Structures are given as C-alpha cells and as structure tokens.
Amino acid sequence: MAGGPLSAYAASPTYIGTSGLWSDPSKWSTGSTPAAIDTVQLVQSGSNFTTVNFDASVSGSNFSSLVTDYTGNGGSVAFNQASRSLSVTTEWVGKDGVGEINLTGGTHSVSGAGTNALYVGYNAGSVGTVNLGGATLNVADSVYIGYSGVGTFNQTAGTHALGGYLVLGGEASGTSIAGTGTYNFSGGLLTSNTVYVGLSGTGTFNHTGGYTLYGGISIGYFAGSSGVYSQSDGSVFTLGSESYGDRGTGSYTQSGGTHTNSGIYIGDGPTGDGFLGLQGGTLTVEGAEIVGNAGIGAMNQGGGLHTADILIAGLQAGSSGNIAINGGTLSITGNEYIGYWGLGTFTQNGGLHLVNNYLSLGRNLNSTGSYVLNDGELVCPRQSIAFNSTGDNVFTQTGGVNVASIFLAVGEQLASRGTYNLQGGSLQVGTIYAGFLGNGQFNQSGGTVTAQDLYVGTYGLSNGTVNLSAGLLNLTGSEEIGSSGFGVFNQSGGVHTVSGTISISSSPGGVGVYNQSGGSLSAGAMVNQRQFNMSGGSATLGALSGTGTTSMASVGTNTSTLSVASFTQNAILIGKDSTLTVRVATPRVTNLVNRLSITSNGLLDLGNHFLLLDNTLTPATVTRGYLKNAYNANALGIGNWLGRGGITSSDAIASHNITNDFHVSVGYIDG
C-alpha cells in the first residue's frame, strides 16, 4: 500500500509486572527493557506491593528520567539497586503518589542540571523515600527532599555527593506548595554545596553518625519556613557560613560529635528566628558567630567545647540576641560584643566562658547589653560595661567568678551609661573604672572584689558612683574618687580595704566625695581635696591629708570612728556620736587644720601628738572650751580626760589610770 513515511514513536517504558528483575522484558509495557535516553516509569496504581531489582543483566543505564511512584491504595513500589551503575538526567521518587528507592551498592547518578534534579516527594500529597545503605549516589546538581510533598532520605552508609544544593522541605521559588523533608544520616559520607533545612517548607536533619562536608547551611530560609538540624554524633564540616533562621525559623542542636564552620548567623534576616543549642561535642567557628544578626537569635550551651573568633549578640539595629550558658566551655579567641547595634543578653549559670581580648556590653549608640553571672567562671582581661551606649547596660553577678585581669570599665565612652551589680561570688580585676569617660555605677551588696586600683569618675565629664553595702572590696593598689571627673563613693556596709592611697579630687577639675554611713574602711593613706563624710561605721587610715573637709556626724543609732596616723585638712567637723583618733606613735607629729568644729558629744583624741589651728577660724576660747568638755573635773579641779564634746588624749587617759606622780595632760598655746 502506497503512502508516506511512518512517524517514529517511542513510548515511555512502564513497569507493569509484579515484583521482579529490571532486566526481564516481560515486566515492561514496551516488551523490552528500557534503553538509553528513555523516560522510565516505575509507576503503578493497583494494590500490589511491587519491588523492582536493578540486576546485573541490565544492558542500558543512561536514561532521560526515572519515576518511582505508586498512586493507588494499599500497595507500593520500591526500586532496589545493589550493584552496577545507573545514570538518569532527572529522577522523581514519589512524584504524585508513594515511591521508594533502596541503594545498597553500585553507583546511582543523577546527571542533569538546574531543574533536572533528584526529587523525593515532588507534588503535594506525594511521599518519597530514599534509603542509601552502601552505594554511591552522585547528583550533579541538587536534591529536593519534600519538594511539595513529603520526602525522607535515610543514609546509613555509602557516599552521597551533590554538586548543587541539598534541600529539605520546599522549592526554590518559595511560591509553590511547601513540602516537608527529613534526612536521617547515621553513617557514610555526604558532600553538598549549601544545605537548606526548611527552604520554604519544613525540614529536619537528624545527624547521628558519619561525615558531612558542606559549602554552607541554611535552616529556615524563606519567611514561614522552619527547619531543625540535630547532631548527636559524627562530623560536620562547613567550608562557608551557616544561617539558623534566615527569614524563617531555624535551629541547630548538638549533643555530640564535631562541628566546624567559618561563621554562624542565628536569626539572620529581619523575620528570622534562630536557635543554637550545644549540649555536648565540639563546635568550632573559624570566624564570627552572630546571635541575632537582623532578627531574633538565641544560643544555649549546656556542655561541650565551643570556640569562635568573634561572638556578637544583637548585631544590627532592631535585632535581639540571647545567650545562655549552663555548662561546658565557651572560648572566644578575639572580642565579644553583647548588644552591638541591637539588644544583647548573656546569662551564665555555669561552665567556663573565656574571652581572649575584649568583652563589651552596649557597643554603639542605642544598643543595649546585659550580662547575668549566677555561677561558673568568666575570664576576659578587658571588660566594658556600656562602651558607647546610652541604654540600660547592666552586668549583674550573683555568684561564680569573674576575672578581668587588665580592666573593668563601667561607662567607658562619653555619655555611655553602665551599671555593675555585685551581689555574690568573686570579682578579680586589674583596674576598675566606674565612669571612665561616661556614666558608670558599681554597686556591691555581697561577694568579694579583689582589684589593684579603683577610679571613680576618671576623665572629663565622666560621672562615677560606687555603692558598697556588703561584702569585701579589697584593693592592693590605690583608689581615686573624682580624679578628673565627678565621683562619689557611698559606703553603708561591708569591708573596704586599700593598701595604698585613697585620693579624693586628685586633679583640679575633679569633684569627689566619699560618704561612709556603715561598714569598715581601711587605707594606707587618704588625700582628701574635697569631702570625706562619715555618718556611721569605722575607718582606719594612715595619714589623712589634703585641703578638703572631713565631716563626722552619726545618724540615728550609728556611731562613727575614724583612726588616723595624722591629719592635715582645711576643716574637720566632728558631731554626734563621732570620734576622730590620732594613734599614739613615736615620734610625735603635728596635725594641721584651719577650722575645727566639735559639736554634741563628738570627740577628738590627739593621742600624744600636736595640733596646729588657725586661731582666726578656730579661736583660742573655742579650743579651751573643747578641753574643758573633755576633762571631767571635780570641785577641786581634779579629774580625768574621759569627757566628750571636745579634745582629749588617750595618752593622758592612760597616765591617769596609773598610780604614780607622773600624769599627762592636754594644754594649748595661743599665738
């Protein structure tokens, strides 16, 4: 019969038989096994449980595509490969229904690029499963686990190598129906460019063993997505950085194994919400770790070893970063910033926190940083509470140990505002600055401070305050209050010891005040150029010198006792229930004061020393009255020096207690 040429037509080979071998021609709709570039369909819709075994007799293995799918009810389709090589351009495992492939040996390759990828759980409602247990799976481009459906990838052994991305949950446009993807990795080798755990949908990566090499990790990429990466063993090595909560919600939890990367961003984008939890194992960040980059980030450590080059909580304006440590070791080789431009908080309930160089709370204007140390140990040589922030930057220590071997600056830069509250534990410091250039307050209501030097109101317009109500504040060096700025030291309790000198307003521009209403104070010397006020407590000083005023007047039931080796002041005011004593010593010294005022039952005990007064400010009649008040005389003018409200001498009192003919008295010379 005459006619034109016949059109060539090649139908897609579809597996139609029951469980059997791939190489059996009778199992295929075309009557022959699939050939190269064929579109292969392992698709069934009946109620059979069908298994297709890729056997040693297969003649062709370079196919255009491979679909493993079951769209019926009550059955399944599974593809098994234990040997040989199979290569396809694109592959779907569970495209519209349910599909499963089991790779236990040989080589399985997906060679396409772009959209020609490996899809596991492709369309909405589909379910796909890949079990890799010893074979080599090579994917030239990307793998999508749960594209718009539900996908699961189980790897117990073998090698899974990707040239593109591994995506768990969702697809790249972020506009299609988002799927759910799970990767269970317990052994073997996995290599990929960026791994997306929750690209636009929901992703889960369970890492319990084996070795992975990634270009990067993104958990919770698009807004509305969510992802969880859980590592309990094995090794994760990421060449690039990792993002937890890019624009969605993402968390990485590690309880074992090793994990290395070049950077971590937790709460990366403005809508991102990220979390890092470390309970065990080793986490090494060879770069910066940002907790709250532009969004909300949290990092909790309960164990393990955690190292990073730089740690920042609350990087950008509007971000929030929260860090909590309960155990393990967190080691920062460079600097740490809590509140860089945003809000940063750090809570330490245990463990060891090491910062090699510098720790800053409230780095920039409008940022806010806070640190709570309840237990454990913080070791950082340079600590700044409010570097350049006018916010409420607070370090609260209720326990544990804080070691700042070089300095602790509270209110470092101009107009900054910081507070350190010590309620318990131990603080070990080189130098404490309360108000370096800004506004700084140091409050101690418990615990122990061991420092070399203390500066309160250090430079320029700085404003510093120290409030000591309990605990021990011990300085092995010196103390300056209002050295060039404004400084106030309020002591209502506790023990304050200074081996060297306390200087009040040491520079002409400095304004300093020491107010003591309780507790005990001891210092090698005090140079008071402004004001030393006592309304309670006890103080023991070496030489009290300077051109300032020392005022003693107890309040309520308080008593004030001040013991000095000598004094030189512009004015000394001694009031109710207050005693100033010059300790007996050899040789005798001459004490100098322009104006002396003793009221109520105040007492000046000169010991065995001299006192030189300006009689234009303290007339001789006043001085004589002070002597009369201190000398308890009977009708015959005989008595002792046990009176108050004036000037006495412990040397004279002692001599009157001895039965002999030599008694010491106190007298005055006018002019």
CSV table of C-alpha atoms in Angstrom, one decimal, residues 441-612:
chain,number,residue,atom,x,y,z
A,441,GLN,CA,27.9,52.8,88.6
A,442,PHE,CA,29.4,50.0,90.6
A,443,ASN,CA,27.0,48.5,93.3
A,444,GLN,CA,28.3,45.9,95.7
A,445,SER,CA,25.9,44.2,98.1
A,446,GLY,CA,27.8,41.0,98.6
A,447,GLY,CA,30.6,38.9,97.3
A,448,THR,CA,34.3,39.7,97.2
A,449,VAL,CA,36.2,42.1,95.0
A,450,THR,CA,40.0,41.8,94.6
A,451,ALA,CA,41.5,44.6,92.4
A,452,GLN,CA,44.6,46.6,92.1
A,453,ASP,CA,43.2,50.1,91.5
A,454,LEU,CA,39.8,51.8,91.5
A,455,TYR,CA,38.9,55.0,89.7
A,456,VAL,CA,35.5,56.7,90.2
A,457,GLY,CA,34.8,59.5,87.8
A,458,THR,CA,38.0,59.2,85.8
A,459,TYR,CA,38.2,61.8,83.0
A,460,GLY,CA,36.5,64.9,81.7
A,461,LEU,CA,32.7,64.8,82.1
A,462,SER,CA,32.6,61.3,83.5
A,463,ASN,CA,30.2,60.6,86.3
A,464,GLY,CA,31.0,57.6,88.5
A,465,THR,CA,29.4,56.1,91.6
A,466,VAL,CA,30.4,53.2,93.9
A,467,ASN,CA,27.8,51.9,96.4
A,468,LEU,CA,29.2,49.4,98.9
A,469,SER,CA,26.6,48.0,101.3
A,470,ALA,CA,28.0,44.5,102.0
A,471,GLY,CA,30.8,42.2,101.0
A,472,LEU,CA,34.5,42.7,100.7
A,473,LEU,CA,36.2,45.3,98.4
A,474,ASN,CA,39.9,44.9,98.6
A,475,LEU,CA,42.4,47.0,96.6
A,476,THR,CA,46.0,46.1,96.5
A,477,GLY,CA,46.9,49.4,94.9
A,478,SER,CA,45.2,52.8,95.2
A,479,GLU,CA,41.8,54.5,94.8
A,480,GLU,CA,40.8,57.8,93.1
A,481,ILE,CA,37.4,59.4,93.6
A,482,GLY,CA,36.7,62.2,91.2
A,483,SER,CA,40.2,62.2,89.7
A,484,SER,CA,39.3,64.4,86.8
A,485,GLY,CA,35.5,63.8,86.6
A,486,PHE,CA,32.7,63.5,89.1
A,487,GLY,CA,33.0,60.7,91.5
A,488,VAL,CA,31.0,59.5,94.6
A,489,PHE,CA,31.8,56.6,96.9
A,490,ASN,CA,28.9,55.6,99.2
A,491,GLN,CA,29.7,53.0,101.8
A,492,SER,CA,26.8,51.8,104.0
A,493,GLY,CA,28.3,48.5,105.0
A,494,GLY,CA,30.8,45.8,104.0
A,495,VAL,CA,34.6,45.9,104.3
A,496,HIS,CA,36.7,48.2,102.2
A,497,THR,CA,40.5,47.9,102.3
A,498,VAL,CA,43.0,49.9,100.3
A,499,SER,CA,46.7,49.0,100.6
A,500,GLY,CA,47.7,52.3,99.0
A,501,THR,CA,46.2,55.7,99.0
A,502,ILE,CA,42.6,56.9,98.6
A,503,SER,CA,42.6,60.2,96.6
A,504,ILE,CA,39.5,62.4,96.6
A,505,SER,CA,39.6,65.0,93.8
A,506,SER,CA,43.2,64.4,92.9
A,507,SER,CA,43.1,66.8,89.9
A,508,PRO,CA,41.9,70.4,89.8
A,509,GLY,CA,38.9,69.6,87.7
A,510,GLY,CA,37.9,66.6,89.7
A,511,VAL,CA,34.9,66.6,92.1
A,512,GLY,CA,34.9,63.7,94.5
A,513,VAL,CA,33.1,62.7,97.7
A,514,TYR,CA,33.4,59.7,100.0
A,515,ASN,CA,30.3,59.1,102.1
A,516,GLN,CA,30.5,56.5,104.8
A,517,SER,CA,27.5,55.5,106.8
A,518,GLY,CA,28.4,52.0,107.9
A,519,GLY,CA,30.9,49.2,107.4
A,520,SER,CA,34.6,49.4,107.8
A,521,LEU,CA,37.2,51.3,105.8
A,522,SER,CA,41.0,51.0,105.9
A,523,ALA,CA,43.6,52.6,103.7
A,524,GLY,CA,47.3,53.2,103.7
A,525,ALA,CA,46.6,56.9,103.4
A,526,MET,CA,43.9,59.4,102.3
A,527,VAL,CA,44.5,62.6,100.3
A,528,ASN,CA,41.2,64.5,100.6
A,529,GLN,CA,41.0,67.5,98.5
A,530,ARG,CA,37.2,67.8,98.6
A,531,GLN,CA,34.9,65.9,101.0
A,532,PHE,CA,35.1,62.9,103.3
A,533,ASN,CA,31.8,62.4,105.2
A,534,MET,CA,31.2,59.9,108.0
A,535,SER,CA,27.7,59.3,109.4
A,536,GLY,CA,28.5,55.8,110.7
A,537,GLY,CA,30.9,52.9,110.5
A,538,SER,CA,34.6,52.8,111.2
A,539,ALA,CA,37.6,54.0,109.2
A,540,THR,CA,41.3,53.4,109.8
A,541,LEU,CA,43.7,55.5,107.7
A,542,GLY,CA,47.4,56.3,107.6
A,543,ALA,CA,48.0,60.0,107.0
A,544,LEU,CA,44.8,62.0,106.3
A,545,SER,CA,46.0,64.9,104.2
A,546,GLY,CA,44.8,67.4,101.6
A,547,THR,CA,42.9,70.7,101.5
A,548,GLY,CA,39.4,69.1,101.8
A,549,THR,CA,36.9,68.8,104.6
A,550,THR,CA,36.4,65.8,106.8
A,551,SER,CA,32.9,65.7,108.4
A,552,MET,CA,31.7,63.3,111.1
A,553,ALA,CA,28.2,63.3,112.4
A,554,SER,CA,26.5,60.0,113.1
A,555,VAL,CA,22.8,59.4,112.1
A,556,GLY,CA,20.3,57.5,114.2
A,557,THR,CA,21.9,54.8,116.3
A,558,ASN,CA,25.1,54.8,114.3
A,559,THR,CA,28.5,55.6,115.7
A,560,SER,CA,31.4,56.9,113.6
A,561,THR,CA,35.0,56.2,114.5
A,562,LEU,CA,38.0,57.4,112.4
A,563,SER,CA,41.5,56.5,113.3
A,564,VAL,CA,44.4,58.2,111.6
A,565,ALA,CA,48.2,58.4,111.9
A,566,SER,CA,48.0,62.1,111.3
A,567,PHE,CA,45.7,64.7,109.7
A,568,THR,CA,46.0,67.8,107.6
A,569,GLN,CA,42.7,69.3,106.4
A,570,ASN,CA,41.1,72.6,105.7
A,571,ALA,CA,38.3,71.7,108.0
A,572,ILE,CA,37.4,68.9,110.4
A,573,LEU,CA,33.8,68.7,111.7
A,574,ILE,CA,33.1,66.2,114.5
A,575,GLY,CA,29.5,65.8,115.6
A,576,LYS,CA,27.1,63.4,117.3
A,577,ASP,CA,28.5,60.0,118.4
A,578,SER,CA,31.7,60.5,116.4
A,579,THR,CA,35.3,60.1,117.4
A,580,LEU,CA,38.4,61.0,115.5
A,581,THR,CA,41.6,59.4,117.0
A,582,VAL,CA,45.2,60.1,116.2
A,583,ARG,CA,47.0,56.9,117.0
A,584,VAL,CA,49.8,57.1,119.6
A,585,ALA,CA,53.2,56.9,117.9
A,586,THR,CA,56.8,57.9,118.1
A,587,PRO,CA,57.9,60.4,117.0
A,588,ARG,CA,55.1,62.8,117.7
A,589,VAL,CA,53.6,64.5,114.7
A,590,THR,CA,51.9,67.9,114.2
A,591,ASN,CA,48.4,67.8,112.9
A,592,LEU,CA,47.1,70.8,110.9
A,593,VAL,CA,43.6,72.1,110.4
A,594,ASN,CA,42.3,75.6,109.8
A,595,ARG,CA,38.8,75.1,111.1
A,596,LEU,CA,37.9,72.6,113.8
A,597,SER,CA,34.3,72.2,114.9
A,598,ILE,CA,33.2,69.7,117.6
A,599,THR,CA,29.6,69.6,118.5
A,600,SER,CA,27.3,67.4,120.6
A,601,ASN,CA,29.3,64.5,122.0
A,602,GLY,CA,31.9,64.4,119.3
A,603,LEU,CA,35.4,63.8,120.3
A,604,LEU,CA,38.9,64.4,119.0
A,605,ASP,CA,41.6,62.2,120.6
A,606,LEU,CA,45.1,63.6,119.9
A,607,GLY,CA,47.0,60.7,121.5
A,608,ASN,CA,50.5,62.0,122.1
A,609,HIS,CA,50.5,64.4,119.2
A,610,PHE,CA,50.3,68.2,118.4
A,611,LEU,CA,47.5,70.1,116.8
A,612,LEU,CA,48.1,73.4,115.0
